[in-house]
Each structure stands twice: as structure tokens, then as C-alpha cells.
Coordinates of C-alpha atoms and ligand atoms in Angstrom, one line a residue:
X269 CA 0.0 0.0 0.0
X270 CA 1.0 3.6 -0.2
X271 CA 4.3 4.5 1.5
X272 CA 5.6 7.8 2.8
X273 CA 9.1 9.0 3.4
X274 CA 10.1 12.5 4.6
X275 CA 13.5 13.9 5.4
X276 CA 15.1 17.1 6.7
X277 CA 18.9 17.3 6.9
X278 CA 22.0 19.5 6.4
X279 CA 22.7 17.6 3.2
X280 CA 20.8 17.0 0.0
X281 CA 17.9 14.6 0.8
X282 CA 16.8 13.5 -2.7
X283 CA 18.9 10.3 -2.7
X284 CA 17.8 9.5 0.9
X285 CA 14.2 9.9 -0.2
X286 CA 14.5 7.8 -3.3
X287 CA 16.4 5.0 -1.5
X288 CA 13.6 5.1 1.1
X289 CA 11.0 4.7 -1.6
X290 CA 13.0 1.7 -3.1
X291 CA 12.9 0.2 0.4
X292 CA 9.1 0.6 0.5
X293 CA 8.6 -1.0 -2.9
X294 CA 7.8 -4.3 -1.3
X295 CA 4.6 -2.9 0.2
X296 CA 3.0 -2.7 -3.3
X297 CA 2.4 0.4 -5.4
X298 CA 1.8 1.6 -8.9
X299 CA 3.3 5.2 -9.1
X300 CA 5.7 7.3 -7.1
X301 CA 6.7 10.9 -6.5
X302 CA 9.0 13.3 -4.6
X303 CA 8.8 17.0 -3.6
X304 CA 12.0 18.8 -2.7
X305 CA 12.2 22.1 -0.9
X306 CA 15.0 24.6 -1.6
X307 CA 15.5 28.3 -1.6
X308 CA 13.6 28.7 -4.8
X309 CA 10.4 26.8 -3.9
X310 CA 9.0 23.3 -3.8
X311 CA 9.7 21.1 -6.9
X312 CA 8.5 17.6 -7.7
X313 CA 8.9 14.7 -10.0
X314 CA 6.2 12.0 -10.3
X315 CA 6.2 8.9 -12.4
X316 CA 3.9 5.9 -13.1
X317 CA 5.3 2.4 -12.6
X318 CA 8.4 1.4 -10.7
X319 CA 10.6 3.8 -8.6
X320 CA 13.2 3.3 -11.3
X321 CA 11.0 5.5 -13.5
X322 CA 11.3 8.3 -10.9
X323 CA 15.0 7.8 -10.7
X324 CA 15.2 8.2 -14.5
X325 CA 13.5 11.6 -14.1
X326 CA 16.1 12.6 -11.5
X327 CA 18.9 11.6 -13.9
X328 CA 17.5 13.9 -16.6
X329 CA 16.6 16.7 -14.2
X330 CA 18.2 16.5 -10.7
X331 CA 16.3 18.2 -7.8
X332 CA 18.4 19.2 -4.9
X333 CA 17.3 20.4 -1.5
X334 CA 17.7 19.8 2.2
X335 CA 14.1 18.9 2.9
X336 CA 11.5 16.8 1.1
X337 CA 8.7 14.3 1.1
X338 CA 8.2 11.3 -1.1
X339 CA 5.6 8.7 -1.8
X340 CA 4.7 5.4 -3.4
X341 CA 1.0 5.3 -4.4
X342 CA -1.3 2.2 -4.5
X343 CA -4.3 3.5 -6.4
X344 CA -7.6 3.7 -4.5
X345 CA -9.3 6.9 -5.9
X346 CA -8.3 7.4 -9.5
X347 CA -6.2 5.4 -11.8
X348 CA -2.4 5.0 -11.5
X349 CA -1.5 8.1 -13.6
X350 CA 1.1 10.8 -13.1
X351 CA -1.7 13.3 -12.3
X352 CA -2.9 11.1 -9.5
X353 CA 0.5 10.3 -8.1
X354 CA 1.6 12.2 -5.0
X355 CA 2.8 14.7 -3.9
X356 CA -0.3 16.9 -4.5
X357 CA 0.0 20.6 -4.4
X358 CA -2.2 23.6 -3.4
X359 CA -0.9 26.2 -5.8
X360 CA 2.8 26.2 -5.5
X361 CA 2.7 26.8 -1.7
X362 CA 2.1 23.4 -0.2
X363 CA 2.9 19.9 -1.2
X364 CA 1.5 16.8 0.5
X365 CA 1.8 13.0 0.5
X366 CA -0.9 10.7 2.0
X367 CA -1.4 7.1 2.9
X368 CA -5.0 5.9 3.7
X369 CA -8.5 7.0 2.6
X370 CA -10.4 10.2 3.3
X371 CA -13.9 8.9 3.5
X372 CA -15.6 12.3 3.4
X373 CA -13.6 13.6 0.5
X374 CA -16.6 14.2 -1.7
X375 CA -18.4 16.8 0.4
X376 CA -15.0 18.4 1.2
X377 CA -14.2 18.6 -2.5
X378 CA -17.5 20.3 -3.2
X379 CA -16.9 22.8 -0.4
X380 CA -13.4 23.6 -1.7
X381 CA -14.6 23.9 -5.3
X382 CA -17.2 26.4 -4.1
X383 CA -14.3 28.4 -2.5
X384 CA -12.5 28.4 -5.9
X385 CA -10.0 25.6 -5.5
X386 CA -9.2 23.8 -8.7
X387 CA -8.5 20.0 -8.6
X388 CA -5.9 18.5 -10.8
X389 CA -6.4 14.9 -9.7
X390 CA -9.1 12.3 -9.0
X391 CA -7.7 11.5 -5.6
X392 CA -9.2 11.9 -2.2
X393 CA -5.8 13.2 -1.1
X394 CA -6.0 16.5 -3.0
X395 CA -8.7 17.7 -0.6
X396 CA -6.3 17.6 2.3
X397 CA -3.7 19.9 0.8
X398 CA -6.4 22.4 -0.3
X399 CA -8.0 22.3 3.2
X400 CA -4.6 23.1 4.8
X401 CA -4.2 25.9 2.4
X402 CA -7.6 27.2 3.2
X403 CA -7.0 26.9 7.0
X404 CA -3.8 29.0 6.6
X405 CA -5.9 31.9 5.5
X406 CA -7.0 32.3 9.1
X407 CA -4.2 30.4 10.8
X408 CA -0.9 31.1 8.9
X409 CA 1.2 28.6 11.0
X410 CA 1.5 25.3 9.1
X411 CA 1.4 23.2 12.2
X412 CA -1.8 24.8 13.5
X413 CA -3.4 24.7 10.0
X414 CA -2.7 20.9 9.8
X415 CA -4.1 20.4 13.3
X416 CA -7.3 22.3 12.3
X417 CA -7.6 20.3 9.0
X418 CA -7.2 16.9 10.6
X419 CA -10.4 17.5 12.7
X420 CA -12.3 17.7 9.4
X421 CA -11.1 14.4 8.0
X422 CA -12.9 11.1 8.4
X423 CA -11.1 7.9 7.7
X424 CA -7.6 6.5 8.2
X425 CA -4.5 8.4 7.1
X426 CA -0.9 9.3 7.5
X427 CA 0.4 12.5 5.9
X428 CA 3.5 14.6 5.3
X429 CA 3.4 18.3 4.3
X430 CA 6.0 20.8 3.2
X431 CA 5.5 24.5 2.7
X432 CA 7.3 26.8 0.2
X433 CA 9.7 29.3 1.9
X434 CA 9.8 27.3 5.1
X435 CA 12.9 25.1 4.7
X436 CA 13.4 24.4 8.4
X437 CA 10.5 22.1 9.2
X438 CA 7.9 19.8 7.8
X439 CA 4.7 18.5 9.4
X440 CA 3.6 14.8 9.5
X441 CA 0.6 13.2 11.2
X442 CA -1.0 9.8 11.6
X443 CA -4.5 8.5 12.4
X444 CA -5.1 4.9 11.5
X445 CA -2.2 4.5 9.1
X446 CA 1.3 3.7 10.2
X447 CA 4.0 6.4 10.5
X448 CA 7.3 6.3 12.3
X449 CA 9.8 9.1 13.1
X450 CA 13.5 8.3 12.3
X451 CA 15.9 10.2 14.6
X452 CA 19.3 11.1 13.2
X453 CA 22.1 13.5 14.1
X454 CA 21.1 17.0 13.0
X455 CA 18.7 15.2 10.6
X456 CA 15.3 13.7 11.1
X457 CA 12.9 11.6 9.1
X458 CA 9.5 10.0 8.9
X459 CA 8.4 6.9 7.0
X460 CA 5.6 4.4 6.8
X461 CA 7.9 1.8 8.2
X462 CA 11.3 1.5 9.7
X463 CA 12.8 -0.5 6.8
X464 CA 12.5 2.7 4.6
X465 CA 15.0 4.5 6.9
X466 CA 17.5 1.8 7.9
X467 CA 20.0 3.4 5.5
X468 CA 20.0 6.6 7.6
X469 CA 19.1 5.7 11.2
X470 CA 18.3 2.8 13.6
X471 CA 16.5 5.0 16.1
X472 CA 12.8 5.4 15.9
X473 CA 9.8 7.0 17.6
X474 CA 6.5 5.3 17.0
X475 CA 3.7 7.9 16.7
X476 CA 0.4 7.2 18.5
X477 CA -3.0 7.6 16.9
X478 CA -3.8 11.2 16.3
X479 CA -0.2 12.5 16.7
X480 CA 1.0 15.5 14.7
X481 CA 4.7 16.0 14.5
X482 CA 6.8 19.0 13.6
X483 CA 10.1 17.7 12.2
X484 CA 13.1 19.9 12.0
X485 CA 16.9 19.3 11.8
X486 CA 17.4 19.8 15.5
X487 CA 14.6 17.7 16.8
X488 CA 10.9 16.6 16.6
X489 CA 8.0 18.0 18.5
X490 CA 5.1 15.6 18.9
X491 CA 1.6 16.8 19.7
X492 CA -1.2 14.4 20.6
X493 CA -4.7 14.6 19.2
X494 CA -5.6 17.2 21.8
X495 CA -2.7 19.4 20.8
X496 CA -0.6 18.7 23.9
X497 CA 3.1 18.3 23.5
X498 CA 4.2 14.8 24.3
X499 CA 7.5 12.9 24.9
X500 CA 7.5 9.6 23.1
X501 CA 10.3 7.0 23.7
X502 CA 13.0 6.3 21.2
X503 CA 13.5 2.6 20.3
X504 CA 16.5 1.1 18.6
X505 CA 15.9 -1.2 15.6
X506 CA 17.5 -4.5 16.5
X507 CA 17.1 -6.7 13.4
X508 CA 20.2 -7.5 11.4
X509 CA 20.2 -5.0 8.5
X510 CA 21.0 -8.0 6.2
X511 CA 17.4 -9.0 6.7
X512 CA 16.5 -6.6 3.9
X513 CA 19.1 -7.9 1.6
X514 CA 18.3 -10.7 -1.0
X515 CA 21.7 -12.3 -0.4
X516 CA 22.4 -15.2 -2.8
X517 CA 18.8 -15.5 -3.8
X518 CA 17.1 -14.2 -6.9
X519 CA 14.0 -13.1 -5.1
X520 CA 13.1 -12.2 -1.5
X521 CA 10.4 -14.8 -1.5
X522 CA 12.9 -17.6 -2.1
X523 CA 15.2 -16.2 0.6
X524 CA 12.3 -16.1 3.0
X525 CA 11.2 -19.7 2.1
X526 CA 14.8 -20.8 2.9
X527 CA 15.0 -18.9 6.2
X528 CA 12.1 -20.9 7.7
X529 CA 14.1 -23.5 9.7
X530 CA 16.1 -20.6 11.3
X531 CA 13.1 -18.3 12.0
X532 CA 10.9 -21.2 13.3
X533 CA 13.8 -21.9 15.8
X534 CA 13.7 -18.2 16.7
X535 CA 10.0 -18.4 17.3
X536 CA 10.4 -21.4 19.6
X537 CA 13.3 -19.9 21.5
X538 CA 12.4 -19.2 25.1
X539 CA 8.9 -20.4 24.6
X540 CA 9.4 -24.1 25.3
X541 CA 11.6 -26.2 27.6
X542 CA 12.5 -29.8 27.1
X543 CA 9.0 -30.9 28.0
X544 CA 6.8 -27.9 28.6
X545 CA 5.4 -24.7 27.0
X546 CA 6.7 -21.7 29.0
X547 CA 3.7 -19.7 29.7
X548 CA 5.9 -16.7 30.5
X549 CA 6.0 -16.2 26.7
X550 CA 2.6 -14.5 27.0
X551 CA 4.1 -11.9 29.4
X552 CA 3.5 -11.4 33.0
X553 CA -0.3 -11.8 32.6
X554 CA -0.7 -15.4 31.5
X555 CA -3.5 -16.0 34.0
X556 CA -6.0 -15.9 31.0
X557 CA -4.8 -19.4 30.1
X558 CA -6.6 -20.8 33.2
X559 CA -9.8 -18.9 32.5
X560 CA -10.3 -19.1 28.8
X561 CA -13.4 -21.1 27.7
X562 CA -13.7 -20.0 24.1
X563 CA -11.4 -18.5 21.4
X564 CA -12.4 -16.1 18.6
X565 CA -9.6 -15.7 16.0
X566 CA -9.8 -12.8 13.6
X567 CA -7.3 -12.1 10.7
X568 CA -7.0 -11.5 7.0
X569 CA -5.4 -13.3 4.0
X570 CA -2.7 -15.8 4.8
X571 CA -3.0 -15.0 8.5
X572 CA -6.6 -16.1 8.3
X573 CA -5.5 -19.5 7.0
X574 CA -3.1 -19.8 9.9
X575 CA -6.1 -19.2 12.2
X576 CA -8.1 -21.9 10.4
X577 CA -5.4 -24.4 11.3
X578 CA -5.4 -23.3 14.9
X579 CA -9.2 -24.0 15.2
X580 CA -8.4 -27.7 14.6
X581 CA -5.6 -27.6 17.1
X582 CA -7.5 -25.7 19.9
X583 CA -10.6 -27.8 19.6
X584 CA -8.6 -31.0 19.4
X585 CA -6.0 -30.4 22.1
X586 CA -7.9 -28.1 24.5
X587 CA -11.4 -29.2 23.8
X588 CA -12.8 -25.7 23.9
X589 CA -14.7 -24.0 21.1
X590 CA -12.8 -21.8 18.6
X591 CA -14.2 -19.8 15.7
X592 CA -12.2 -18.1 13.0
X593 CA -13.4 -15.2 10.9
X594 CA -11.9 -12.7 8.4
X595 CA -11.6 -9.3 10.0
X596 CA -13.5 -7.5 7.2
X597 CA -16.6 -9.6 8.0
X598 CA -16.2 -9.6 11.8
X599 CA -16.0 -5.8 12.1
X600 CA -19.3 -5.2 10.4
X601 CA -21.6 -7.6 12.1
X602 CA -23.1 -8.0 15.5
X603 CA -20.9 -10.6 17.3
X604 CA -22.2 -12.8 20.1
X605 CA -19.3 -13.2 22.6
X606 CA -19.6 -16.1 25.1
X607 CA -18.2 -15.6 28.6
X608 CA -14.5 -15.9 29.0
X609 CA -13.6 -15.7 25.3
X610 CA -10.1 -14.9 24.2
X611 CA -9.9 -12.5 21.2
X612 CA -6.9 -13.6 19.2
X613 CA -5.7 -11.6 16.2
X614 CA -3.1 -12.8 13.7
X615 CA -1.1 -10.4 11.5
X616 CA 2.2 -10.4 9.9
X617 CA 2.4 -6.6 9.6
X618 CA 0.3 -5.6 12.6
X619 CA -1.0 -2.8 10.4
X620 CA -3.9 -4.4 8.5
X621 CA -6.7 -1.9 8.6
X622 CA -9.5 -4.5 9.0
X623 CA -7.7 -6.4 11.7
X624 CA -7.0 -3.3 13.7
X625 CA -10.7 -2.2 13.4
X626 CA -11.8 -5.6 14.5
X627 CA -9.5 -5.4 17.6
X628 CA -10.8 -1.9 18.5
X629 CA -14.4 -3.2 18.2
X630 CA -13.6 -6.3 20.2
X631 CA -12.3 -4.2 23.1
X632 CA -15.8 -2.9 23.6
X633 CA -17.4 -6.4 23.6
X634 CA -16.4 -7.8 26.9
X635 CA -13.7 -10.4 25.9
X636 CA -11.6 -12.0 28.5
X637 CA -8.5 -10.4 26.9
X638 CA -6.9 -9.6 23.6
X639 CA -3.8 -11.5 22.3
X640 CA -2.0 -10.6 19.1
X641 CA 0.3 -13.1 17.3
X642 CA 2.3 -10.7 15.1
X643 CA 5.7 -10.3 13.4
X644 CA 6.3 -6.6 14.0
X645 CA 7.0 -5.7 17.6
X646 CA 6.5 -2.0 17.0
X647 CA 3.2 -2.4 15.1
X648 CA -0.1 -0.8 16.0
X649 CA -1.7 -4.2 16.6
X650 CA 1.0 -5.1 19.2
X651 CA 0.7 -1.8 20.9
X652 CA -3.1 -1.9 21.1
X653 CA -3.4 -5.6 22.2
X654 CA -3.3 -6.5 25.9
X655 CA -1.0 -9.5 25.2
X656 CA 1.4 -10.3 22.4
X657 CA 3.3 -13.4 21.2
X658 CA 5.8 -12.3 18.6
X659 CA 6.5 -14.6 15.7
X660 CA 10.2 -13.4 15.4
X661 CA 10.4 -14.2 11.7
X662 CA 12.3 -11.0 10.9
X663 CA 11.3 -8.6 8.1
X664 CA 9.3 -10.3 5.3
X665 CA 9.7 -8.4 2.0
X666 CA 8.1 -10.7 -0.5
X667 CA 4.4 -9.7 -0.8
X668 CA 3.4 -13.4 -0.7
X669 CA 3.7 -14.4 2.9
X670 CA 5.9 -17.5 3.6
X671 CA 8.0 -17.4 6.8
X672 CA 5.5 -15.1 8.5
X673 CA 2.9 -17.9 7.9
X674 CA 4.9 -20.8 9.2
X675 CA 6.0 -18.9 12.3
X676 CA 2.4 -17.9 12.9
X677 CA 1.5 -21.6 12.9
X678 CA 4.4 -22.3 15.2
X679 CA 3.2 -19.6 17.7
X680 CA -0.4 -20.8 17.4
X681 CA 0.7 -24.4 18.2
X682 CA 2.5 -23.1 21.3
X683 CA -0.6 -21.2 22.3
X684 CA -2.9 -24.1 21.6
X685 CA -0.8 -26.4 23.8
X686 CA -0.6 -23.7 26.6
X687 CA -4.4 -23.5 26.6
X688 CA -4.8 -27.3 26.4
X689 CA -2.5 -27.7 29.5
X690 CA -5.0 -25.8 31.5
X691 CA -7.8 -27.9 30.1
X692 CA -6.6 -31.3 31.0
X693 CA -3.9 -32.1 28.6
X694 CA -1.6 -34.7 30.3
X695 CA 2.0 -33.9 31.1
X696 CA 3.0 -36.8 28.9
X697 CA 1.0 -35.5 25.9
X698 CA 2.4 -32.0 26.5
X699 CA 5.9 -33.4 26.4
X700 CA 5.2 -35.3 23.2
X701 CA 3.9 -32.1 21.6
X702 CA 6.8 -30.0 22.8
X703 CA 9.3 -32.6 21.4
X704 CA 7.4 -32.5 18.1
X705 CA 7.8 -28.7 18.1
X706 CA 11.5 -29.0 18.8
X707 CA 11.9 -31.3 15.8
X708 CA 10.1 -28.8 13.5
X709 CA 13.0 -26.8 12.2
X710 CA 14.8 -30.0 11.1
X711 CA 11.7 -31.3 9.3
X712 CA 11.2 -28.0 7.5
X713 CA 14.8 -28.2 6.4
X714 CA 14.1 -31.7 5.0
X715 CA 11.1 -30.4 3.2
X716 CA 13.2 -27.8 1.4
X717 CA 15.4 -30.7 0.0
X718 CA 12.6 -31.3 -2.6
X719 CA 13.3 -27.9 -4.2
X720 CA 14.9 -29.3 -7.3
X721 CA 12.2 -31.9 -7.9
X722 CA 9.4 -29.3 -7.3
X723 CA 11.1 -27.0 -9.9
X724 CA 10.6 -29.8 -12.4
X725 CA 7.0 -30.3 -11.4
X726 CA 6.4 -26.5 -11.8
X727 CA 7.4 -26.7 -15.5
X728 CA 4.2 -28.7 -16.1
X729 CA 2.1 -25.7 -14.8
X730 CA 3.4 -23.1 -17.2
X731 CA 0.5 -23.4 -19.6
X732 CA -2.2 -24.1 -17.0
X733 CA -5.0 -21.6 -16.4
X734 CA -6.7 -23.2 -13.4
X735 CA -5.7 -25.5 -10.5
X736 CA -7.6 -27.2 -7.8
X737 CA -6.1 -27.9 -4.3
X738 CA -7.6 -30.5 -2.0
X739 CA -7.1 -31.4 1.6
X740 CA -8.9 -32.7 4.6
X741 CA -8.7 -31.7 8.3
X742 CA -5.8 -29.3 8.9
X743 CA -4.7 -29.9 5.3
X744 CA -7.8 -28.0 4.1
X745 CA -6.5 -24.6 5.3
X746 CA -3.1 -25.5 3.9
X747 CA -4.8 -26.2 0.6
X748 CA -6.4 -22.8 0.8
X749 CA -3.0 -21.2 1.5
X750 CA -1.4 -23.2 -1.4
X751 CA -4.0 -22.0 -3.8
X752 CA -3.7 -18.4 -2.5
X753 CA 0.0 -18.5 -3.0
X754 CA -0.3 -19.8 -6.6
X755 CA -2.9 -17.2 -7.6
X756 CA -1.0 -14.3 -5.9
X757 CA 2.3 -14.7 -7.7
X758 CA 1.6 -16.8 -10.8
X759 CA -1.9 -15.4 -11.6
X760 CA -3.2 -18.9 -12.2
X761 CA -6.8 -19.2 -11.1
X762 CA -6.7 -21.6 -8.2
X763 CA -9.4 -22.9 -5.8
X764 CA -9.2 -25.1 -2.7
X765 CA -11.8 -27.5 -1.4
X766 CA -12.1 -29.8 1.5
X767 CA -11.6 -33.1 -0.4
X768 CA -14.9 -34.5 0.9
X769 CA -16.7 -31.7 -1.0
X770 CA -15.2 -32.8 -4.3
X771 CA -18.3 -34.5 -5.6
X772 CA -20.5 -31.6 -4.5
X773 CA -19.3 -29.4 -7.4
X774 CA -15.6 -29.1 -8.3
X775 CA -15.6 -32.6 -9.8
X776 CA -17.4 -31.1 -12.7
X777 CA -14.3 -29.1 -13.5
X778 CA -12.0 -32.1 -13.6
X779 CA -10.5 -33.0 -16.9
X780 CA -7.0 -33.6 -18.3
X781 CA -6.3 -29.8 -18.3
X782 CA -7.0 -29.3 -14.6
X783 CA -4.1 -30.1 -12.3
X784 CA -5.4 -31.3 -8.9
X785 CA -3.0 -30.8 -6.0
X786 CA -3.7 -33.2 -3.2
X787 CA -2.2 -32.8 0.2
X788 CA -2.2 -36.3 1.7
X789 CA -1.5 -36.5 5.4
X790 CA -0.6 -39.7 7.1
X791 CA -3.4 -39.9 9.6
X792 CA -6.8 -41.5 9.9
X793 CA -8.0 -39.4 6.9
X794 CA -5.6 -41.2 4.6
X795 CA -8.0 -43.8 3.3
X796 CA -10.8 -41.3 2.8
X797 CA -8.5 -39.1 0.8
X798 CA -7.2 -41.9 -1.3
X799 CA -10.9 -42.6 -2.3
X800 CA -11.2 -38.9 -3.3
X801 CA -8.1 -39.3 -5.5
X802 CA -9.6 -42.3 -7.2
X803 CA -12.6 -40.2 -8.1
X804 CA -10.3 -37.7 -9.8
X805 CA -8.2 -40.3 -11.5
X806 CA -11.3 -42.0 -12.9
X807 CA -12.1 -38.7 -14.7
X808 CA -8.7 -38.3 -16.3
X809 CA -7.5 -35.6 -14.0
X810 CA -3.8 -35.0 -13.5
X811 CA -3.0 -35.5 -9.9
X812 CA -0.1 -33.8 -8.0
X813 CA 0.2 -35.7 -4.8
X814 CA 2.2 -34.3 -1.8
X815 CA 2.6 -37.1 0.8
X816 CA 5.1 -39.0 2.9
X817 CA 6.3 -42.2 1.5
X818 CA 4.6 -44.4 4.1
X819 CA 1.3 -43.5 2.5
X820 CA 2.2 -46.0 -0.2
X821 CA 1.4 -43.4 -2.8
X822 CA 4.0 -43.0 -5.5
X823 CA 4.6 -41.9 -9.1
X824 CA 2.2 -43.8 -11.3
X825 CA 0.0 -43.2 -14.2
X826 CA -1.8 -39.8 -13.7
X827 CA 0.0 -39.2 -10.4
X828 CA 3.0 -36.9 -10.0
X829 CA 4.3 -37.6 -6.6
X830 CA 6.3 -35.3 -4.3
X831 CA 7.6 -36.7 -1.1
X832 CA 7.0 -34.7 2.1
X833 CA 8.9 -35.7 5.3
X834 CA 7.1 -38.0 7.6
X835 CA 6.3 -36.1 10.8
X836 CA 4.1 -36.2 13.9
X837 CA 0.6 -35.5 12.5
X838 CA 0.3 -32.2 14.6
X839 CA 3.2 -30.8 12.5
X840 CA 1.8 -31.9 9.1
X841 CA 0.1 -28.6 8.2
X842 CA 3.4 -26.7 8.8
X843 CA 5.6 -29.1 6.9
X844 CA 3.2 -29.5 4.0
X845 CA 3.2 -25.8 3.5
X846 CA 6.8 -25.8 2.3
X847 CA 6.5 -27.7 -1.0
X848 CA 3.4 -25.6 -1.9
X849 CA 5.4 -22.4 -1.4
X850 CA 8.2 -23.8 -3.6
X851 CA 5.6 -24.9 -6.2
X852 CA 4.1 -21.4 -6.5
X853 CA 7.5 -19.8 -6.5
X854 CA 8.8 -21.9 -9.4
X855 CA 5.6 -21.6 -11.4
X856 CA 5.8 -17.8 -11.1
X857 CA 9.4 -17.9 -12.2
X858 CA 8.5 -20.1 -15.2
X859 CA 5.7 -17.7 -16.1
X860 CA 8.0 -14.6 -15.6
X861 CA 5.8 -12.7 -13.2
X862 CA 7.1 -10.2 -10.7
X863 CA 7.5 -12.7 -7.9
X864 CA 8.2 -10.3 -5.0
X865 CA 5.7 -7.6 -6.0
X866 CA 2.8 -9.2 -7.8
X867 CA 0.5 -6.9 -9.7
X868 CA -2.2 -5.1 -7.7
X869 CA -1.3 -6.6 -4.4
X870 CA 0.2 -4.9 -1.3
X871 CA 2.2 -6.3 1.6
X872 CA 0.6 -4.2 4.3
X873 CA -3.0 -3.4 3.6
X874 CA -3.5 -0.2 5.6
X875 CA -6.8 0.7 3.9
X876 CA -10.1 -1.1 4.0
Ligands
G6P247 C1 -2.0 -8.7 2.4 C2 -0.7 -9.5 2.2 C3 -0.9 -10.9 2.6 C4 -1.3 -11.0 4.1 C5 -2.6 -10.1 4.3 C6 -2.9 -9.9 5.8 O1 -3.0 -9.3 1.6 O2 -0.3 -9.5 0.8 O3 0.3 -11.6 2.5 O4 -1.6 -12.3 4.5 O5 -2.4 -8.8 3.7 O6 -1.8 -9.2 6.3 P1 -1.3 -9.3 7.8 O7 -0.1 -8.3 7.8 O8 -2.4 -8.8 8.7 O9 -0.9 -10.7 8.1

């Protein structure tokens, strides 16, 4: 989604801003722009497509100045054109970048037009810059004019604003969309996330909802929504900077797939002993584990699929009811909350607008407590939840989530066991599950050994237009996740079904052109799933079977077999995820798509 970078320094900031935009590319965008302040005024370049197109403009016509704002735009209102790209101007006095959506932009636009403002774009953003300009007629100070303007805006946003003839400060603000301040030495910055600023600082201040910040070379002044000056703590970014480097890999996605044994270990670290789950991992207040009688899980996209797996685990191990819902549905309906229900959100980014809105709604509904399983310690979701279990996967750059998903599953399995222990799980069973968890990184590593074979399998998908994924039990959400991965990055239309539903519809689609990807666990569902496969084979369907070798399935006519390591059945959904990630990756490479930044998608969905 849209990304913001702002900088003020004693040196030229144009390269800092453009490097910041390149670092935000992973979030997904379709145009970009920069505005630079110098003694002569505010000047900008804007371009459609990749940040490289913007760099090309700077090559032809450099813009130098010691203060500026920059933006990658993911189109919401108006097509991805240069006219709609940010920064937007009011006359030549003010330039503004914006992330989020202004819901009341239509009436505001009408009011401003009546006052004589001319609009040059179709965006909701342009109203903000004209409103600030209008406010300055009675309130000439930019900071105060921004504060007045923000009270008129409905929706979620983060903004950055510069003013002509004021080269010593710029103003930024956030309400609902993420924004972080980067603190340097005689230079300061803002950005939508820390990764955009790691080339200039490792010290950050996380703005709170409603904060407005005046950023100058010598410091930052932060005002809360009421206009009171606030001190906010500085945090030091402690991830290895190499985390944002592709290393030996061609794509971030592949690097992140291969990091999984390491990050799953990091997720387990300090959370389990030899035989027990360490409940201290939920923080000082782990008493909820004794009380919880129901679980509501709310998430979006891949995180939602992780939640679907957890439902099987929680109901199976702890014997308490668990429901799972996508946040965009949950937030707009009346939810019945049974007594002593845990509200559990899952989010890789911790900034997904629908998940945050669901959490805010849930806080009013009398839940036992709120727990976030999240990958970004500084995220809004973490800050607004009562309890947090971090997944510790490190930054994930590829839009298609891989290591964030398997670490979410790992954290969910830890949580499920912890709840189960308080609901009668025997010490012996707990020990067996903990030992299974300890073996997980090694099994994931073994699953990666099939990479070369899966690359060959992927060649057969190059000309396919559709695919059907089948699974039963915990393999059903993994089938959903496999199909999502394939459609996200290879643009092949893919669906997933619980295998038992095959004859209630999807069987009608099966012919020799439709690859069927079957996830075959080695558990009491095996024989039932084998019958489903027979139904497909009988209709000439091409079967791609992912199973361990003890299932007695193998390469035979109509079956392309991929071996998955034999593991404790509780781990099967995690280990079976790996070959599906590799399959989507290699199919996308064969098809020549933009693997790390698939068209139209965004990494962090900060608007509804
Ligand atoms: C976007 C991303 C997905 C992610 C989903 C939810 O669609 O492309 O990879 O699963 O948002 O994001 P979250 O950060 O809340 O897990």
C-alpha cells in the first residue's frame, strides 16, 4: 500500500528519499513521486510504474534540497496516472503526501470547489492539501493549520506536508495508518515503516493515533490529538540489517522460504523447555490461560489461513470451542461473545486496517482479553493488544507471505498447547507435543530438499490456467493457503476445497487440463483421501500428490508424486506448506511474473 518518506537534513535529501521509496517498494504500489524544498520553492517529479521511472527523471533533471517528502502510491481513488501520483500541491505553496483513505472527500471537495479551489487529480488526497491551504488563510502557521484540518477528515490516514519558503521544518501526522519518526544527528525523518529508513538511522519513535509531528533538523515536537506536547520514547531497531538484503537468492520470496528453519527456531526460542510450554512467553499476565473457555480468531489473507489451522488444534487439544473469521466480515456484524472468550488476532504486519478495526471493536465487547500473534514488535496491533506473542520471523519483504505464515502456525501451536494444558492435557502429551515442536526446524529443512524436484514439477504448470487444491482436516486450510500463493504470484486461477466436498461441485471441472494438487496427510483421513483421489483419476484428472512415502502413494499413471517428510501429525500442516510455497515460486518464475511484487497486491493493507 502507499508508502511515505520525509526527510530534513543539512545535506541534499533527494537520494535519501529515493532510497527510502525503493525500500518501500515491497509494500506494493503503482506510481511514485518526490517533492523537494529549496531556496527557490518546492519542486517535484512524479512517475507511473516502478521507482526506477522516478530515478530516471532525476537523472534527466536533478532536484536538490535539504528537505523533502516522497511517496509510493497504491491507487484507490483514481487510476495510477502521473496526475494522480503524490505529492499533491495547493498552488505552489504546499505539497502533501498521504497514505490511507479520506472517506468524506466528496463533500469536502464540493466545499473547496465552491471556494474556488481547482482540482488536478481524481484523488481523495488532494482535498487535504487544499484544506490546509484554506485553513492557513486564518491560521498562517502550518502546524496549526494541519491540526485544524485533521479535525475535518474522516477515515484513516498518515500525511507529510511541506511549505514553500519554510525550509526548516515539515509536518507529519497519523491517524489509522502507520508512521514512524527516524531520529538522526542533525537530521530527522518520517516513514511508513522503519525499513524505509535503515540506511540513515536505527533510532525510531512510534507515533500514536492522532499524533501530529513537527520535524526539524534539531529535533521533533510531537503533539497528541488534543494538541498537547508529548514525549515519546526512542526505540533502537535491533534486526540485522541484512534481513532486507536478498543475499544469494534471486527473489526475496525464495530467501524467505529458505529462512524458515532458522526463524521457526527463533519463534520457539524461550517459549518451550524440554517438556513444557513456558507460559511466561505471553508476558506477566498469563492468567488468561486458566480462565479461557472460548477462542475467537480474527485475521486477513494468509494470517486467516493460519487461524483456520489453529481452530483444529485448539478444539482437538484443549477441547474448547474456537471460531475463525476474516476481519473485514467480523468488524461489520453483531458478534455474540460467550463468557471468558479470548480474542486472538493474527497479523504479519500488525497494520492491516480491517484487523485493527476488529480489535478496536472487540475491546468494547467484553472479551476475556486480547492477544496478538504478530511479526512486527512496534506495530499498532501489538501496541493496542493486551497480550502479544511475537513470531520473530524478521522482516518479510516478498508480498506473498511465507516465513510469516509458518511462524504464525508455530506460535499458534505453542498457544494451543498452553491453553490445552489448563484444560486437562496430560504432562505426557504436552511433552510429546513439545518434542514434536523441537523437531520442527529440522523437518522444515528436510522439506526444502525437494526444491529441485518441485522445480521440475512446476514446469508442467506453465500453460495451465486453473488449478484445484484438495485437503482434509488441517490440510484443508493449507490447501487454501497453497491456492492463494499460486494465484497471488503466478496469476493462475486456483481454488481449494475440503476433499470431501469434491463431488458436490468441483468434480465437474476435472479433466486432463485441470491439475489437482492433493495434500495427503498420514493420519486417519488417509484412506478417505485416497478414495477422493480415485474419483479424480477416474475422470482423467492430472494429480499432483504431496505425501510422505509411508502412505504407499507413488509416481504412477496420472500421479505426479512429491515426497513430504514423515512427521508427527500435529506438524503436518506446517511441513506440507513448504512444498506448496516452492511450487508457487517456481511456477511464477517459469511464467516470468514479478514474484516479490505481484500486480495489484500490497504487503501491508493499511486501507479497508
Ligand atoms: C495482504 C498481504 C498478505 C497478508 C494479508 C494480511 O493481503 O499481501 O500476505 O496475508 O495482507 O496481512 P497481515 O499483515 O495482517 O498478516
